[in-house]
Structures are given as C-alpha cells and as structure tokens.
Amino acid sequence: MSNKYIGQSVRRTEDKRYITGKGRYTDDIKLVGMTHASFVRSPYAHARVISIDLSAAQNMPGVVAIFTGDDIKATGIVGVPTGWQVNFKNGDTMKEPPHPLLIATGSTSKHIGDPVAVVIAETYAAAVDASEAVEVEWEELDAVTDPFKAAQEGAALVHADAPGNLAFDWELGNPLSEVDEAIAQSAHVTSLEFVNQRMIPNAIEPRAYIGHYEEHIDKYTLYTSTQNPHLIRLLMCAFVLGLPEHKVRVLGPDVGGGFGSKIFHYTEEALVTWASKQINRPIKWTETRSEAFMLDAHGRDHVTKAEMGFDADGNVQALRIKTYANLGAYLSTFAPAVPTYLHGTLLQGLYTTPKIHIDLCGMFTHTVAVDAYRGAGRPEATYLLERLMDLAALEMGKDPVQLRKQNFIPAFNGVSEPGYQTQVALQYDSGNYQGVLDRGVEMLGYENFRQMQREAAQNGKLLGVGFSTYVEACGIAPSAVVGALGARAGLYESAQVRVQPTGKVSVYSGSHSHGQGHETTFAQVVADKLGIPMEDVDIIHGDSDAVAFGMGTYGSRSLAVGGSAIVKSIEKVLEKGAKIAAHKLECAEGDLEYAEGKWTVKGTDQSVSFGDVALTAYVPHVYPQGLEPGLDFSSFYDPANFTYPFGCHIAVVEVDTETGKVTLKRFIAVDDVGNVVNPMIVDGQIHGGLAQGIGQALLEGAIYDENGQLINGSYMDYAMPRADDLPMFELDRQETPCPHNPLGVKGAGEAGCIGSTPAVVNAVIDALWSGGHPVKDIRMPLTPERVWRAMQS
Amino acid sequence: MAKITVKVNGKVYSHEVEPRLLLAHYLREVLSLTGTHIGCDTSSCGSCTIHLDGQSVKSCSMLAVQADGCEITTIEGLAPSGSELHPLQEGFKECHGLQCGFCTTGMIMSAADFLQSNPDPSEEQIRHALEGNFCRCTGYHNIVKSVQWAAQKMKEDKAVTA
Ligand code: FES
Ligand code: FES
C-alpha cells in the first residue's frame, strides 16, 4: 500500500491548542469546591521528628484540614512501592524499606523535603500560610549523600535494616576471573575513575495533581501530570491505598514534559487522592520549582572505576567495571532497574569485546530518589564506553575513528543475518555501526580537522573533536524477559481502533504524549494503513476510563510498542471489513484487495469504500450471516525484543586557554532509529535529547553539601542550557529497520541524550591533549574553572 | 484587598485582589487565562511572559496591583484582530518549535516583543533575546527557526500592505 503520510514531516495537529494558550495542563483545571494543598517538609536531609504542633496552623483562616504522618500511620497505609526487584548476588531479595506518604512522629526524614504534614485550605496562599505555622521539633542526624562514601564503614545509615546502605549488590557478564585474566594479559589497559553526576530533570511544567473523591458515585478521579496514567492507577490502588481499581479514574491531561521524572508514582499523588475522601472535596497540589528541584526523582549519579584492555593491535580484549550507583533514600518506581538492566546490559556497546564484567552496588543515601532520567542507564553505559574509547586512542596514539571501526560489530540486518548476542544478556536486533560513523566523519570533514587543530594550537587556541558511537535498548520490551529480570509489571501496550459508523476513526492508545506528538505520528500511521485522510483519525490517550490498560510512555517505546499495538488493531479491522465487503460485493474474501480506502475485487473496478463498510457494520441489515455487528478492535502488543537504535555523535569545541571556557562550535548527530514516520518530529526529539546531554557535559549537575542540603536547587543556581548556550545542530540519519515490529521502528526519544555527553567531554579532552595537557578526566559539568584547573595540572 | 482595573486582550476588568497576588496568578486564577504558565519561583523560566503596555514582562515578577491601569496582552489575545494566528504562532507550528507546549506561550510572547524592536534578527540575536525563556524539550534549534520563519513572514506581510 502506498504511503501518503508515513515518512512525511506532517505538521503537528496538537500544536493549535498549545500555540493559542488553550493547552489544558493539570494546574489549569479548576473543579467546583476545590481546595489546595501545601506540604510541611523536612529542612534536614536526616532528622527525627520529635513532635508536631498544629495548634497555630489549625486556627489560621481558610484551613480545611491538616494531616500528619501519624494520621497516615493510623490508617495502615505503608507507602509507595517500587516496581522492579533486583536480587543480591547471593540471591537475597533487595532491601526495600517503606517510603511513607508522610513521616510519623519518632521516624526520620531521609532527604531534604521529605514531608511530615499536609495542610489543605480554601486557597493556595492560605495553605502555604498555615503550613508555615506548623511547628515541628526536629533532632538533626548525620547524613550521607555520595554513593561511594555511603558504602564506607562508619557512614551514616539511611535505613536501619539496610546495613552498609546497600540496597543490593549485583553483577553481570562473563565470570570475573576470566575478565581479570584478560585484563592482566592486555598489552594496554585504559583505566578511568569518574563520576557520572546527578542530574535534575526539570520538565518545565512542575508536577501537579488533583484528587477528587465523589461520594454520590463512590468514585475517585486523579488528574496527574504523568507519563503513564494506568501504571499510577495500578500502583496507587493495589499497593498504596488499597482502592478498588474500577472505582478510580486517572487522567493525564496535557503534560508539560517528563523526561522520565513523571513516570514514577509519587507520594503526593496518593496523598491528595486519599485526603479528598477525608474532606469530601477536590484537592489540588502543584509543586513549586523549588520543590521540583528537591523532589522530582533525579538521574544518573554513578561513581565508577572502568578498565578496558586492548591487545597490541588495539583490539578490545576486556572490560571491567565497578560502579556505586546512588538510588537515593527510597526506591522509586523503576530505580533498581536503571543502573542494572538498563545500564549493565549495554556495556557491550558497539564493540566485539569478548570479556565483560560489571560489579555494581545500589546505594541508599540521604538524597531524593534517583530513577530514570532521559536515557536511564544507557547514557551512563555510553559515557563509560565512549570516554574509554577516545582516551584509549589518545593513550595508544591511535585514531579514535579507526580504533572504533576495527572493534565494531559488523553490520547485521536481523532478518537474513542473525541478531548479535552480547556478553551482557541482550541480543541486538539489527545494526550498521560503521555506516553512521562514516557519515558523521564525512559531515565533520575529518581530514581537514587535524590540520586545523594543529594550526589553532600554534595560535594559542585549543580545538578539539570528540566522538561517541552508541547503541541503546528501547521499546521496552518483552514482558516475559523483563519479568525474568525483576519487573513487577508487564511491558506491552494497548490500542483500540474504534471505527465509527460514518467511517471516522477513534484510536485509544495506552501510550501517553507529553510533547512527543503522538496525536500526529499515530494518526499518520492509522491514516495510511486504512487509506483514509488524517483528519478522519482522532488519537485519544491519557484517560484510564477511556483507554484499555496501557503501560505509558518512557524508554522511547511509544511508536515501537504502542504504534505496533495500533497496527495490530487495524489488521483486525481490515480482516473483518473484508468479510463485510465480500458480502456486499458478492465475492470471496480472497478475491479482494484493500488499497486507498476501499476493497476492490481484483482485476475489476468493483469496489466498496471503507466508509460504506463501516456504516454497514453498524447498520447490519444486509450482512454476513453469523458476523457480529460493529467495527471496533482492541489489541495488546508485547514485543519480541527490545529495539536497538544506534548512532554517531561528534562534538567540536574550542577551549579558551585563559579562562577554561568551552565553546561548543559544532555538534553532528547521525542517528539510526529504524524507520521514520515523521522526520520533523524525530529530529525534534533528537534536538531535545542533545540539549540535555550537552547540558550534562557542560552545565548541569545537582550539588548536595555534606549535610544533604541541595545547594543549587533553583534556576538561579542550577545551570540548565539556555538558547545562547547551544549551536544549531547538524543532523542526518540512516534507517536500518527494526526486524521484529510491523513498522520497523526503533524509537528516538532518548538517543540524543545518550550519545552526546561523552562526545562533548571527549572533545574537551582532545583539545587539552592538543595543547600539551594530557589529562584523563575532568569532572562534569566541565565548568571553566574545572577546565582551567585541568590545564594547570 | 485592593481594587485594580486592567485591560486584558482588549477587555476591561475590575477586581478586588489581595495585595500579594502575583499578576501571573491574577491572570490564571481570576481571569482563567491559563495560557500564561508558571514554571518557576525565581522569575527565571519565562513561561509566564505577557505584554504589559506593549513590553514583554514576566508576569510572576510583579504584583497584580502594580498592573492597575495597564493594558495587558496574553497569548490568548496575541493574534491580530481578523487573523486566527500571529505569525509567530504559525512559525512555531510550521517549524516544530514546540513539543510539550509548556514553555511555548511565554516563548512566543517574548519573541513577539523582540521582533517588534528587531524585525530582521541574526541567529545569535534571537538566541540572546530568548535567553530568559527556558525550554527543556526542543534544544532551541527549532525555536530559533520558528522565530526566523516569523520574521520573514512579517516582512512579507508588511511588503504586501505597504
Ligand atoms: S514563572 Fe515567571 S519566570 Fe518562571
Ligand atoms: S516545548 Fe516543552 S518546554 Fe519547551
């Protein structure tokens, strides 16, 4: 069937409401009788609640109710759970201390901002006033924030029942003895100790929730800025509040960006839902940006020692990793999976490394939870591998492009050639790694670059180029596989294609769009598959009452998994439609072909349109015997494998030798995300990812002091990329289809963020070497001061 | 409580407001003009940008009472009368200058003020002008292109009317 929309940069249908200010985000919603919540939070990272005095607050104007940790404790509600289980090396279950909705008297806060009470009032201002009048007596205790320090003897303990602050230890790959041996026999070993710093996601829309219990229908509604309404409903109903799931509706209206931080089930969601029943009125809570900095789950935060062994010709022989991964104080929804199954499993990278071993400790600290942030584990794996590659090239006096090429896994399409089995559990679906590197190098004009670099160095300017080639795993993934790896949920997606009697089509998707443009991309797919105009297709998502149980949007999975579910439903529609058409045309189904929105008897001009068949399905006066009326199909799609996008990112920087300031001169990204439905949207996803990855390299990073205070918890202090920090990006793509889903797509949401960070850091290191400063590492973000200091050492 | 009178998107409103009420909250809560977003508490993100007497202003950085007697335009009133969209609104759609849309309204309001004073900007000038507006989704690449598109369109429109 010819495609009219797939492959085209169709302008987004959702844009109209956003550009006119008519988007409807949770904080825009007002309900009759709505109250407002404000939380009383711990000013200390670790402190015992000695007493709480509500007397002054209770009498403040407008106060409706105040609930404390003691009230919650009395109900028996334990707290929010994690959705993934990782076992200790010895097989014991990980430590999973409860994460209470509010801290009770006698218990301790475990990170700055941990809540002790919630004040509900007629207005937001009244709630804030009263929350400030709540008197809490605290006993401050020692804290630990760094995952490596948390593992040392004598470190402050986060949970009494997690000795050594260890949530779990974990390993993956070839037996350690074999890897040790291979490293010992290597002609050259590049080793690097580094920190992959803690990132704060910072979606521009702060989290916002409205809990609304309606007594007359005994039903709860939760409006939430979430990436996955059903997952929130399941976690909240089944594991936190014990509510009947069919009596709870979770709505994710317009959501202003997520980047992972809005996947997780947060305590405030459960709290406003629970409390709205207690006061029998709706309750809204919208976090301030200061709260967002403190409380939205952070990302990354690894302390790592990595060693890569090479033979005399530069062939990689082995990789040995020891990592301390910060999990924060409580295990957030996907937290245990991120440093393990989304990170350790990617350490093969693009290379044929025969021996790999990772040893990892998941650490509790007195910091907010660390969980998936755009890329989730894959950026950490890529950073590690690609830093080692460029550094090894410098150390061995080899060309970084050449070194990669000689170690690349050869191209394989996953159809006539098998997928690639890694040493770390995964099997890559299809890849052509040299293709993207060659294209990137061509765009760079590499031959001339070294010449320019030498000339620049002679003129006192340091130019550097940094390479990064990555493979990632997304479209998460077969339920059976993730179940075996510890997921407590399936990871399929749902889709219902409801053909209306007039031939218009409503599609209900379990995916959730918070910027990705599903309303456009999905409609392009549906319109082409059915041969109807895009205007005839409406995409509905974000309402647990309307949509079948779905898993939501993260891990670059929406089109690969959610889109495939839609295709499955379309196939069912067409199959039934053919029966109706055959009846109308008085022929056998096998005589029909479907194209351009109609069934035609092959070799004739006799046809019946999609709209005609739809109408007949709902007005079945003359109709195939025994066939049910209606044209409406649901599907669940559980993929056969993850998808494995890959690409090549190249950064060119200039370093000011006087100040250490790094200027990003060029950024080239050649990504292969499989087939592309909407190139404009895919490019946009890459752009956004690049900005976040470059932000990590040069600007961003959470800083806790040793008492656990977040000292850069505002936009005044945390340097997020602004428009004048970035160049125009130079993009190209290669399309290697995914062999195992019907659209051949792989996923593009995280790629930009996965490849870019090491490219930038490598470029700065390259620039410094070219100026005679052979430094191995500079701690991210590469601020002028750090770069300057590196040049002095 | 203090009484204020403001003209917003061409319509006059009078309200009794708390003296501490921020203009951003007044627009959102009292007038239900929720296209003006709030993304921070330090006047850093620009999501709340509106026009006050023709100048772009972060509406979280002033009190509603300070706007007494002023003329305000929000995103809901930006399109010139007779048109459905302002050229910047068209440009953002045409060039995929938005993803989640949360920063977009403030971004467009900032850019609209900027293009009034600099109808023919360079890429660098655009980036500099929008430095007070955070976007976490787009990496700014397509925002710059959107503003360039709009500048071009406005020039062409002007040439037609001249
Ligand atoms: S809300 Fe006004 S600048 Fe952020
Ligand atoms: S479009 Fe999402 S923050 Fe700019």
Tab-separated table of C-alpha atoms in Angstrom, chain A residues 5-14 513 515-529 534 537 539 558-560 563 566 675-682 685 743 745, chain B residues 96:
chain	number	residue	atom	x	y	z
A	5	TYR	CA	1.668	10.291	5.357
A	6	ILE	CA	4.286	7.887	6.676
A	7	GLY	CA	7.709	9.370	6.061
A	8	GLN	CA	6.370	12.910	5.764
A	9	SER	CA	7.058	15.813	8.104
A	10	VAL	CA	3.374	16.366	8.722
A	11	ARG	CA	2.865	19.441	10.915
A	12	ARG	CA	1.503	18.525	14.309
A	13	THR	CA	-2.220	18.510	14.877
A	14	GLU	CA	-1.821	19.080	18.616
A	513	SER	CA	2.114	12.028	24.825
A	515	GLY	CA	5.486	16.503	23.898
A	516	GLN	CA	6.266	13.604	21.591
A	517	GLY	CA	3.494	14.357	19.113
A	518	HIS	CA	1.605	11.062	19.211
A	519	GLU	CA	-1.594	12.687	18.063
A	520	THR	CA	0.156	13.349	14.765
A	521	THR	CA	2.500	10.378	14.352
A	522	PHE	CA	-0.089	7.774	15.320
A	523	ALA	CA	-2.675	9.398	13.057
A	524	GLN	CA	-0.199	9.261	10.157
A	525	VAL	CA	0.151	5.527	10.674
A	526	VAL	CA	-3.583	4.909	11.018
A	527	ALA	CA	-4.491	7.065	8.028
A	528	ASP	CA	-2.002	5.303	5.765
A	529	LYS	CA	-2.855	1.814	6.919
A	534	MET	CA	-5.591	12.027	8.637
A	537	VAL	CA	-8.463	9.978	12.723
A	539	ILE	CA	-6.000	9.829	18.908
A	558	SER	CA	5.571	4.653	22.131
A	559	LEU	CA	5.787	4.032	18.409
A	560	ALA	CA	7.664	0.731	18.615
A	563	GLY	CA	2.288	2.007	17.439
A	566	ILE	CA	-2.404	0.146	16.832
A	675	ASN	CA	12.169	3.508	10.024
A	676	VAL	CA	10.861	7.038	10.491
A	677	VAL	CA	7.217	8.039	10.363
A	678	ASN	CA	7.613	11.779	10.876
A	679	PRO	CA	11.157	13.076	10.225
A	680	MET	CA	10.375	16.516	11.663
A	681	ILE	CA	9.252	15.036	14.962
A	682	VAL	CA	12.163	12.604	15.113
A	685	GLN	CA	13.304	14.522	19.668
A	743	LEU	CA	6.518	-0.612	11.471
A	745	VAL	CA	10.704	1.492	14.024
B	96	HIS	CA	8.117	22.404	15.066
